[in-house]
Tab-separated table of C-alpha atoms in Angstrom:
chain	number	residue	atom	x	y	z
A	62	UNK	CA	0.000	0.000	0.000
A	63	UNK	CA	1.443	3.337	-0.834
A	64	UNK	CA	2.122	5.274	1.920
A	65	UNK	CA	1.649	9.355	1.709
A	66	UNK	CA	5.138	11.557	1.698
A	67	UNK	CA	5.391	15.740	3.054
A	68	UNK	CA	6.170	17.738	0.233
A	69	UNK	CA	7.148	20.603	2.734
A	70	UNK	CA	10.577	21.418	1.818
A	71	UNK	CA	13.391	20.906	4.836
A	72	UNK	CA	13.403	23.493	7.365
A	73	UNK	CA	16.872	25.875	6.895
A	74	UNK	CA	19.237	25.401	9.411
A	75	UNK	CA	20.626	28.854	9.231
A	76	UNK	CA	18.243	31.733	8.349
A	77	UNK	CA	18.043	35.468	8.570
A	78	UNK	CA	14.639	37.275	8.469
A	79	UNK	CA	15.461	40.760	6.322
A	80	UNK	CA	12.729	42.229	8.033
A	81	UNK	CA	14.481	41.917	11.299
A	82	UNK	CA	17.982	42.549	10.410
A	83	UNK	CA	18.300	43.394	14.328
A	84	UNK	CA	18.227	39.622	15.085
A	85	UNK	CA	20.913	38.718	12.947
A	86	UNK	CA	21.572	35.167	12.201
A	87	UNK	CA	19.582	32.456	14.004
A	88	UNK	CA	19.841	28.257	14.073
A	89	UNK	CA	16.470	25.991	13.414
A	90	UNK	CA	16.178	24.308	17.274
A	91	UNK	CA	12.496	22.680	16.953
A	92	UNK	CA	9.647	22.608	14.795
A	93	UNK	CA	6.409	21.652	15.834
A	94	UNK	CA	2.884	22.842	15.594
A	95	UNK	CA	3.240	24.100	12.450
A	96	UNK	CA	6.342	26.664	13.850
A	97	UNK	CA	9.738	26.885	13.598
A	98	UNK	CA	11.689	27.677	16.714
A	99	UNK	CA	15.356	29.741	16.086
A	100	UNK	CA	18.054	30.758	18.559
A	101	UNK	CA	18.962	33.947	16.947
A	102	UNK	CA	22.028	36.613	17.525
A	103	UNK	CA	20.154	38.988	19.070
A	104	UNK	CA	20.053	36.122	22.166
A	105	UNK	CA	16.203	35.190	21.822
A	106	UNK	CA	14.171	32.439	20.792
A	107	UNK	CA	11.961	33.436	17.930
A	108	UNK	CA	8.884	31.009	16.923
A	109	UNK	CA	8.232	31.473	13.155
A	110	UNK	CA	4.365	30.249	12.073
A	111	UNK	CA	4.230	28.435	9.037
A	112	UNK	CA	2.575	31.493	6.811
A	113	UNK	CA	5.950	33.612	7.673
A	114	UNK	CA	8.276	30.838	7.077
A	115	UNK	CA	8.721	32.668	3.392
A	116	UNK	CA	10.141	35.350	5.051
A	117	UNK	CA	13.174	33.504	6.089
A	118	UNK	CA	16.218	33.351	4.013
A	119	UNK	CA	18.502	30.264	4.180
A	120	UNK	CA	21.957	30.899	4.866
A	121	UNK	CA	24.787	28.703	3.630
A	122	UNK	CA	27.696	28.516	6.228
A	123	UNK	CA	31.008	26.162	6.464
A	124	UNK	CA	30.636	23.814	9.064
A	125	UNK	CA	33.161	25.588	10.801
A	126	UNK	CA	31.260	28.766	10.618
A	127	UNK	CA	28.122	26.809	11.577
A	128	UNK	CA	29.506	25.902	14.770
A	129	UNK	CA	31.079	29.056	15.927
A	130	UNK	CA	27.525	30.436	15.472
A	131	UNK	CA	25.752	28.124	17.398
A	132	UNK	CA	28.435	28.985	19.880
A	133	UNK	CA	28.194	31.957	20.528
A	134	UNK	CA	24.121	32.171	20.327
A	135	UNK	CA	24.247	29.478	23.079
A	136	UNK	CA	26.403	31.811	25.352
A	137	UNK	CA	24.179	34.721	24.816
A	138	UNK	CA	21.225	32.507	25.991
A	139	UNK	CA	23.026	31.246	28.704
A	140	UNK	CA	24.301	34.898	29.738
A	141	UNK	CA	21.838	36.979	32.183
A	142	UNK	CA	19.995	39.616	30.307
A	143	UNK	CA	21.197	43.192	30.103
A	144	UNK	CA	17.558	43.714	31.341
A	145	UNK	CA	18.099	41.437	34.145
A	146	UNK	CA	21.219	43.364	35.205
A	147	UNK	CA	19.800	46.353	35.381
A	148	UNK	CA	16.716	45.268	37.383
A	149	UNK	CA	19.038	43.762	40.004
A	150	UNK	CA	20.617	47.240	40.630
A	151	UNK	CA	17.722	49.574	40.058
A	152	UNK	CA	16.400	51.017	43.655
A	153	UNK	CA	12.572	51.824	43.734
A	154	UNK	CA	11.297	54.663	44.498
A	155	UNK	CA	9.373	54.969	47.785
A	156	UNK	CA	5.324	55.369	47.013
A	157	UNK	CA	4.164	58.929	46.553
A	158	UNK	CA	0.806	58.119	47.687
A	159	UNK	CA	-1.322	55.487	49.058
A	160	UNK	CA	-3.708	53.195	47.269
A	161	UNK	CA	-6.655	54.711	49.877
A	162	UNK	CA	-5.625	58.034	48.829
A	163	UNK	CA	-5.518	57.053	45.179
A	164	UNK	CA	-9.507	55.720	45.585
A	165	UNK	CA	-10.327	59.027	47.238
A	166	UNK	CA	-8.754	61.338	44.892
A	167	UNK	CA	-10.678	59.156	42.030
A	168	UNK	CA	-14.150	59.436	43.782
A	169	UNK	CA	-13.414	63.055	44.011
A	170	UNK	CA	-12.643	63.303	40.689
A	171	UNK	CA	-15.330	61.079	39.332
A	172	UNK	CA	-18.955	60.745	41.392
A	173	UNK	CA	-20.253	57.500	40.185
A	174	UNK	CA	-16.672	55.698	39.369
A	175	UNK	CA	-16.209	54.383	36.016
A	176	UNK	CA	-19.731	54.647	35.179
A	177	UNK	CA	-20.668	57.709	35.873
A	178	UNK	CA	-21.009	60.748	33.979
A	179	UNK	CA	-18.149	62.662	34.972
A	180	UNK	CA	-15.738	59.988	34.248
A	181	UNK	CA	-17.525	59.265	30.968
A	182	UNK	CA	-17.801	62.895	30.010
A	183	UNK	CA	-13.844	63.873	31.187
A	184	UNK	CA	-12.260	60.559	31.049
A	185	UNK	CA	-13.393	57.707	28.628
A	186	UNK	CA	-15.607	59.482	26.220
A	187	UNK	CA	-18.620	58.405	24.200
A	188	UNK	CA	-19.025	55.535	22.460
A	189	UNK	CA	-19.767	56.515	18.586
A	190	UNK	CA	-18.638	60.280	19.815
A	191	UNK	CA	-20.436	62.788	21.679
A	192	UNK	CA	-23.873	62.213	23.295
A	193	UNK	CA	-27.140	62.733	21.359
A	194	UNK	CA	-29.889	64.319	22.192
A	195	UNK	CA	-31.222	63.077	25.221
A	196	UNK	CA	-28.341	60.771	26.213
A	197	UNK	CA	-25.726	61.360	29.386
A	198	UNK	CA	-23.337	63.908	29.547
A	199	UNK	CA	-22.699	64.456	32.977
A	200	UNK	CA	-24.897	67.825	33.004
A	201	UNK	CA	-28.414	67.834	35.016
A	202	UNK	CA	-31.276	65.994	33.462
A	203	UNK	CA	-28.896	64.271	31.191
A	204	UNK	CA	-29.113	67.264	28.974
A	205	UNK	CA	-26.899	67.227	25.809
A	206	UNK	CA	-23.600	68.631	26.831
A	207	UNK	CA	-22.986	72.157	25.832
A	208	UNK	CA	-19.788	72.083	24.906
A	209	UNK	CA	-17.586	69.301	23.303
A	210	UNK	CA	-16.073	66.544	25.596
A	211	UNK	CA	-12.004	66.089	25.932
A	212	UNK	CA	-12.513	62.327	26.481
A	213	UNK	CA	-11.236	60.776	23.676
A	214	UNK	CA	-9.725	57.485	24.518
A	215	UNK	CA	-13.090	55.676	23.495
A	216	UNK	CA	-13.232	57.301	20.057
A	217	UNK	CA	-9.790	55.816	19.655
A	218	UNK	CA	-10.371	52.498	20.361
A	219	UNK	CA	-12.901	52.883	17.878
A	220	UNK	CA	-10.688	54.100	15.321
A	221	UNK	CA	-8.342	51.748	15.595
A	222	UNK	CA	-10.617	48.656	15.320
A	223	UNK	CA	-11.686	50.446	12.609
A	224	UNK	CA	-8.294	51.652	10.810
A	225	UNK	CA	-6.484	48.398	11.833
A	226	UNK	CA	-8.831	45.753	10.606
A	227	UNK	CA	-7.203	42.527	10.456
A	228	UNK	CA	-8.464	42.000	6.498
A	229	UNK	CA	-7.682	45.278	5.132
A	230	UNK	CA	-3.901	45.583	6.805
A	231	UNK	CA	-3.302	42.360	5.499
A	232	UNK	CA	-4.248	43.528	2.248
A	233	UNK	CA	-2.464	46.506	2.297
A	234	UNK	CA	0.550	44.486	3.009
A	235	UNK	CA	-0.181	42.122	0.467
A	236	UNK	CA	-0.195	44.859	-1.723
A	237	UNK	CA	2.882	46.561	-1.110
A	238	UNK	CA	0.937	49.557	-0.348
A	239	UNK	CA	3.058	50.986	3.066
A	240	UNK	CA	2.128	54.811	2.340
A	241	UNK	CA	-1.370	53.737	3.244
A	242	UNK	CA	-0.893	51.609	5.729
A	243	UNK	CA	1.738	54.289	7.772
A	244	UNK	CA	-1.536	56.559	7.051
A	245	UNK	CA	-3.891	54.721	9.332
A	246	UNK	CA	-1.117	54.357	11.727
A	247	UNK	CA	-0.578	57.928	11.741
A	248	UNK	CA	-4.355	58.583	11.989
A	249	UNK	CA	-4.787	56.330	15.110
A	250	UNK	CA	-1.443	58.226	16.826
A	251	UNK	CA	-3.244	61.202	16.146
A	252	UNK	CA	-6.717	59.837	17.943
A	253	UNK	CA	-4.814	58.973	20.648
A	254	UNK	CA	-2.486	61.924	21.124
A	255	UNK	CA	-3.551	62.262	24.692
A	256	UNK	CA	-2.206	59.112	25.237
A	257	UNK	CA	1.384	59.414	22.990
A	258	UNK	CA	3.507	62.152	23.795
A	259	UNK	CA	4.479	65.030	20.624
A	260	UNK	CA	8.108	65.358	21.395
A	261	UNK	CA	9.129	61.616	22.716
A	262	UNK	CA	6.784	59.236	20.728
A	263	UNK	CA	4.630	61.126	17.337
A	264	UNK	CA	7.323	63.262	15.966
A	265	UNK	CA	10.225	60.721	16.144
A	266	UNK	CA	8.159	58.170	14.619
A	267	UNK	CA	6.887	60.368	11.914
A	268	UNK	CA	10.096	60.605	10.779
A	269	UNK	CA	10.832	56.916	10.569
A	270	UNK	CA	13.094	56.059	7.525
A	271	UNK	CA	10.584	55.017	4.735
A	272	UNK	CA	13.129	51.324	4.661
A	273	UNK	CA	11.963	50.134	8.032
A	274	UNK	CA	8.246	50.893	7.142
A	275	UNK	CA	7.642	47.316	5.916
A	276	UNK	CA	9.726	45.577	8.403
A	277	UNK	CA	7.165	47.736	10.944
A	278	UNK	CA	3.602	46.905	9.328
A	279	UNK	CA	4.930	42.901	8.879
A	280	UNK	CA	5.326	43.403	12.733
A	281	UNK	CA	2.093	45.666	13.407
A	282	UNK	CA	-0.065	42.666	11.923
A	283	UNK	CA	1.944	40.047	13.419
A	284	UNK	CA	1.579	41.632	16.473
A	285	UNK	CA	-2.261	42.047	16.593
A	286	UNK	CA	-3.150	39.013	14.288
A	287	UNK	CA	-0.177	36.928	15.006
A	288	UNK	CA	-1.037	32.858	16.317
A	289	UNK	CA	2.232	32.370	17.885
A	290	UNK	CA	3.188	33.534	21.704
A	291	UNK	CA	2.527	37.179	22.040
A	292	UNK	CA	5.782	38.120	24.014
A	293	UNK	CA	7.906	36.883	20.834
A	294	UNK	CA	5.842	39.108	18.384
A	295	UNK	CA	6.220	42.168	21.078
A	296	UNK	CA	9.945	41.452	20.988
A	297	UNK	CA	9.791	41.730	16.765
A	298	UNK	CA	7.537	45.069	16.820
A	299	UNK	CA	10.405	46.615	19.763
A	300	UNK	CA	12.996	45.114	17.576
A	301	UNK	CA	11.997	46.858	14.382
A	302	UNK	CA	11.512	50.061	16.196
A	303	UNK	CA	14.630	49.661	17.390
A	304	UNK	CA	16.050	49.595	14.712
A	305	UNK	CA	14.081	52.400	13.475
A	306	UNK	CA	15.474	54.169	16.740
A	307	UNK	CA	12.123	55.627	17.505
A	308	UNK	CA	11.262	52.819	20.411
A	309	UNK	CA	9.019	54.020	23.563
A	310	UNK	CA	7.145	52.163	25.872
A	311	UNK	CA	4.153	53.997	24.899
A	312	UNK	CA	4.914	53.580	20.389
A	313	UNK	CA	5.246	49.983	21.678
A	314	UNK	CA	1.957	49.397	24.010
A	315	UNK	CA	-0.791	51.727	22.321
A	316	UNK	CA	-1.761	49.634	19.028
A	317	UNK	CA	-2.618	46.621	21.367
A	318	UNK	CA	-4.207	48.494	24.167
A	319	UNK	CA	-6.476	50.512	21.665
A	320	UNK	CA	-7.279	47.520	19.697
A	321	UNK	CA	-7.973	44.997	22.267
A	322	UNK	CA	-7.843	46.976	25.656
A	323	UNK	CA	-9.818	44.039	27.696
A	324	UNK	CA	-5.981	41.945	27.510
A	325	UNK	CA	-3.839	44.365	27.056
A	326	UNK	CA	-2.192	47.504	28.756
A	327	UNK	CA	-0.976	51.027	27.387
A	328	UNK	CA	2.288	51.868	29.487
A	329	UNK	CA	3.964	54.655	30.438
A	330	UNK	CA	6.315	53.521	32.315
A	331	UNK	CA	7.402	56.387	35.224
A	332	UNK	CA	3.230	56.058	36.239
A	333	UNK	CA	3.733	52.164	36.256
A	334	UNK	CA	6.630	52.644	39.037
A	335	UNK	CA	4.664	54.812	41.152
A	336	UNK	CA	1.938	52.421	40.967
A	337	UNK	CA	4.241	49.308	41.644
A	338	UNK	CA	5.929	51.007	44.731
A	339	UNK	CA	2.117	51.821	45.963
A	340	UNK	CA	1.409	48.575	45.951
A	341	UNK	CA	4.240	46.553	46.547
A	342	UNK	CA	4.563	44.921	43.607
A	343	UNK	CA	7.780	44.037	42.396
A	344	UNK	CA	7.904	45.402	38.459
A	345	UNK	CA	11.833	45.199	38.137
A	346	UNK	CA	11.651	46.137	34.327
A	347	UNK	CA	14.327	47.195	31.697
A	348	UNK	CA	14.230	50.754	30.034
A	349	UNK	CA	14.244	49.321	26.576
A	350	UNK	CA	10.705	47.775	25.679
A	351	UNK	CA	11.114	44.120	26.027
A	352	UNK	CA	8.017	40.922	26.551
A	353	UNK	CA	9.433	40.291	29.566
A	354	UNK	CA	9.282	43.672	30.954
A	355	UNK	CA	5.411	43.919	29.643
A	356	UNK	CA	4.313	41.024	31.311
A	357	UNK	CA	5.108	42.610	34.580
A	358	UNK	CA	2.958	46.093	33.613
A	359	UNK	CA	0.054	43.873	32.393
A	360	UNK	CA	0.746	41.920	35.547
A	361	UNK	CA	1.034	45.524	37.614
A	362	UNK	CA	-2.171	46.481	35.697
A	363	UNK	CA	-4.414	42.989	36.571
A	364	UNK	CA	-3.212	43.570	40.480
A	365	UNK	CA	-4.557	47.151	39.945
A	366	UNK	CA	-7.960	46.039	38.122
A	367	UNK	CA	-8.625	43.294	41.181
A	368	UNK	CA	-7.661	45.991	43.949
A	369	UNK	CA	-10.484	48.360	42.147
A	370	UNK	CA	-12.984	45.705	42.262
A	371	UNK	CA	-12.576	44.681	45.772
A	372	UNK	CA	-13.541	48.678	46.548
A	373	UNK	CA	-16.764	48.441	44.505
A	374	UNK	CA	-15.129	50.082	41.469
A	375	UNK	CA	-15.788	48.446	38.314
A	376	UNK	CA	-13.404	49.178	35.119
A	377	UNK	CA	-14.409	48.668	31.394
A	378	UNK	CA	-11.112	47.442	30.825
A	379	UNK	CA	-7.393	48.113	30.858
A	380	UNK	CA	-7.629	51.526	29.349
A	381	UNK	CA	-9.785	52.428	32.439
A	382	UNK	CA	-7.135	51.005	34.725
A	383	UNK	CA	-5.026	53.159	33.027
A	384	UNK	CA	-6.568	56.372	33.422
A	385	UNK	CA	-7.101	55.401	37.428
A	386	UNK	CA	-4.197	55.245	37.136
A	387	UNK	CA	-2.482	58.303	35.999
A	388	UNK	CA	-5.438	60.110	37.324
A	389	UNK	CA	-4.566	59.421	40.743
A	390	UNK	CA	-0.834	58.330	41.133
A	391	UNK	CA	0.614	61.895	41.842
A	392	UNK	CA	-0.519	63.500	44.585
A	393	UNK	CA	-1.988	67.024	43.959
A	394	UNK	CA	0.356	70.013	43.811
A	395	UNK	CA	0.143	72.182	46.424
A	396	UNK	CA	-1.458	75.571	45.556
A	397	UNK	CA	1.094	78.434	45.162
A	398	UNK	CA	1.977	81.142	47.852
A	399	UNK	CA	0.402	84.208	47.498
């Protein structure tokens, strides 16, 4: 009885993925579940799903050469992270506040929590944009608001759902059409430019080189569409940026958190210390935007979101964590001398 053979071609042993020249050269260690796992340069494991294994260019190598590589990957795996070093030396800063003084400067701030009016009004915004007639704005009687809410981080979770589609990036990228894709990127920066700062995050990256711009969008779609683990396509969006040398926490957190903010967190990461020394959580992070260091702010952020709900307080998601959070993590400046 004949007996049915894979045509799937071998897996490359040696591979580099142009749009990641950061990584540099990386050696085929498993495959399994339709992925292919590398040790690369850079010192990280990357798993590569089966529709990106096109991406990957063979590299031919003496033996020789082979094993030197393999070499020295291994001892950058084996060697602590640079991350790691840092976190070991880095001395928190004691709280600024108190988590009861955080809750009371929020229900100050916002009469009926997350819910209410006020926050809705100042805070989150309206879902499909301002109120209509006869909806809540925050003013008596549920009047229509007289003048235009600041909220705006709802209308840009909207846009980006809507801007960052899953079918019509992928298309664009099929396409070859980056000018258009960089467009909606650029237009949901700009609905969130509350949240992204002018001078550290939306002018640098506005003047990304135009040769990283597919290298990003490959990573922008892998990132929000992606099947593999989510902390290795994290590490490929801060790697391109990198290499872009326009990467922030906040250019690395804000397409996830807009697009899917009931998983994932927006950081900024001098708030997210304050927060961790309130509550005693360790966050021991590096500088540079790294999966490892996110896992502890999403982790920071969860031990926030369970805190709120033991007071009665009831978030949307992690965007509302978020703005409990830098609403209330400083403590009021005191008023000026007369």
């Amino acid at each position: 009885m004949a007996t049915s053979r894979s045509t799937e071609p071998s897996a490359p042993v040696i591979v580099k993925h142009p749009g990641c020249p950061q990584w540099g050269l990386g050696y085929l260690v498993e495959e399994r579940d339709e992925k292919r796992f590398y040790d690369f340069e850079d010192g990280h494991n990357h798993s590569i799903a089966k529709a990106f294994w096109s991406k990957l260019e063979p590299v031919q190598l003496a033996d020789d050469e082979a094993s030197a590589l393999e070499a020295r990957i291994r001892g950058l795996r084996d060697r602590p992270s640079a991350a790691a070093k840092k976190a070991r030396v880095r001395v928190a800063a004691p709280p600024v506040t108190s988590f009861d003084e955080q809750i009371a400067t929020f229900e100050a701030q916002f009469e009926g929590g997350f819910g209410g009016p006020h926050f809705v009004a100042d805070e989150r915004g309206f879902a499909g944009g301002e109120p209509t007639e006869g909806g809540s704005s925050g003013s008596k009687n549920g009047a229509t608001a007289k003048k235009k809410s600041k909220a705006f981080k709802q209308s840009a979770i909207e846009t980006a759902r809507a801007l960052l589609a899953k079918g019509e990036l992928e298309a664009l990228l099929a396409a070859g059409n980056l000018a258009d894709f960089m467009e909606r990127i650029t237009k949901v920066h700009k609905a969130a430019t509350g949240l992204l700062h002018p001078l550290g995050d939306l002018i640098p990256f506005n003047k990304m080189a135009a040769e990283h711009h597919r290298a990003y969008a490959e990573a922008v779609v892998d990132l929000l569409y992606g099947t593999d683990d989510y902390a290795a396509r994290f590490d490929r969006l801060a790697g391109v940026l990198a290499a872009a040398k326009v990467v922030t926490w906040p250019l690395a957190t804000i397409l996830s958190a807009l697009v899917n903010p009931a998983e994932h967190v927006f950081v900024k990461p001098s708030f997210f210390e304050k927060q961790a020394a309130v509550l005693g959580f360790d966050l021991a992070y590096d500088r540079a935007p790294s999966s490892e260091g996110y896992a502890r702010m999403q982790a920071l952020a969860r031990e926030l979101e369970r805190r709120l709900r033991e007071r009665a307080l009831a978030p949307r998601d992690l965007m509302d964590v978020y703005s409990f959070l830098w609403r209330t993590i400083s403590p009021p400046k005191a008023p000026a001398k007369s």
